[in-house]
């Protein structure tokens, strides 16, 4: 019975280790890709935005209708405002003014 528990523990531990290794691999791959893509452009970019936080590849944007945060690539831009889906964009457009939203 004790051996079985140990086996289960080892199984979970190996899974955790595997996941950690995979994450480290992905991170190192991304880093190598970044250095590979032209030294001049990266140098210029780091000079511009060195003071701010590291830019996320896909920042979260707030939906103007429901307020849900959605990855920027998945949002819809209608009349200068971002929405999580086309349904909310239509609903927002159908409303006369956003004043009664509060
Ligand atoms: Zn929405």
XYZ file of C-alpha atoms and ligand atoms in Angstrom:
103
model
C 0.000 0.000 0.000
C 2.813 2.358 0.825
C 4.559 1.544 -2.421
C 1.437 2.470 -4.350
C 1.326 5.872 -2.690
C 4.976 6.373 -3.518
C 4.288 5.440 -7.134
C 1.497 7.976 -7.350
C 3.706 10.616 -5.841
C 6.500 9.873 -8.293
C 4.015 10.043 -11.140
C 2.826 13.508 -10.140
C 6.350 14.719 -9.494
C 7.533 13.599 -12.930
C 4.538 15.287 -14.544
C 5.319 18.515 -12.739
C 8.957 18.310 -13.742
C 8.012 17.606 -17.359
C 5.726 20.609 -17.453
C 8.418 22.823 -15.967
C 10.961 21.646 -18.513
C 8.541 22.254 -21.352
C 7.854 25.783 -20.167
C 11.592 26.502 -19.915
C 12.074 25.157 -23.428
C 9.352 27.383 -24.849
C 10.804 30.402 -23.092
C 14.328 29.760 -24.433
C 12.910 29.234 -27.928
C 11.095 32.563 -27.806
C 14.255 34.285 -26.600
C 16.325 32.834 -29.427
C 13.686 33.910 -31.936
C 13.792 37.431 -30.570
C 17.552 37.708 -30.921
C 17.465 36.161 -34.370
C 15.070 38.745 -35.822
C 17.425 41.552 -36.761
C 19.746 43.190 -34.239
C 19.131 46.736 -35.484
C 15.375 46.725 -34.944
C 15.575 45.158 -31.493
C 18.177 47.678 -30.426
C 15.999 50.575 -31.552
C 12.933 49.118 -29.838
C 14.719 48.565 -26.523
C 15.983 52.134 -26.635
C 12.464 53.466 -27.036
C 10.538 51.440 -24.473
C 13.164 50.497 -21.936
C 11.488 52.404 -19.092
C 8.084 50.690 -19.333
C 7.102 47.156 -18.456
C 7.837 44.435 -21.019
C 5.132 44.566 -23.678
C 2.836 41.578 -23.766
C 2.398 40.019 -27.189
C -1.375 40.077 -26.739
C -2.527 42.676 -24.171
C -5.983 42.442 -22.653
C -8.537 44.983 -23.809
C -11.774 45.887 -22.048
C -15.037 45.357 -23.928
C -16.977 48.631 -24.161
C -20.288 46.813 -23.712
C -19.837 44.209 -20.989
C -16.419 45.176 -19.557
C -14.888 41.752 -20.038
C -11.153 41.725 -20.694
C -10.321 39.980 -23.944
C -7.015 39.415 -25.765
C -6.503 42.232 -28.241
C -6.297 39.933 -31.247
C -9.788 38.603 -30.460
C -11.492 41.956 -30.040
C -13.554 43.807 -32.621
C -13.031 47.507 -33.224
C -16.244 49.359 -34.098
C -16.371 53.175 -34.137
C -13.089 53.395 -32.242
C -14.256 51.134 -29.395
C -13.329 47.553 -28.693
C -15.759 44.704 -28.124
C -15.342 41.090 -27.143
C -17.736 39.923 -29.844
C -19.781 41.227 -32.768
C -22.969 40.774 -30.738
C -21.814 43.332 -28.177
C -20.651 45.699 -30.920
C -24.125 45.619 -32.465
C -25.793 46.079 -29.078
C -23.584 49.044 -28.283
C -24.276 50.615 -31.678
C -28.026 50.088 -31.301
C -28.035 52.041 -28.052
C -28.611 55.816 -28.627
C -25.897 57.007 -26.198
C -23.704 55.354 -23.596
C -24.905 57.755 -20.910
C -27.470 55.411 -19.361
C -24.868 52.643 -19.083
C -24.225 53.608 -15.481
Zn -18.619 42.203 -24.434
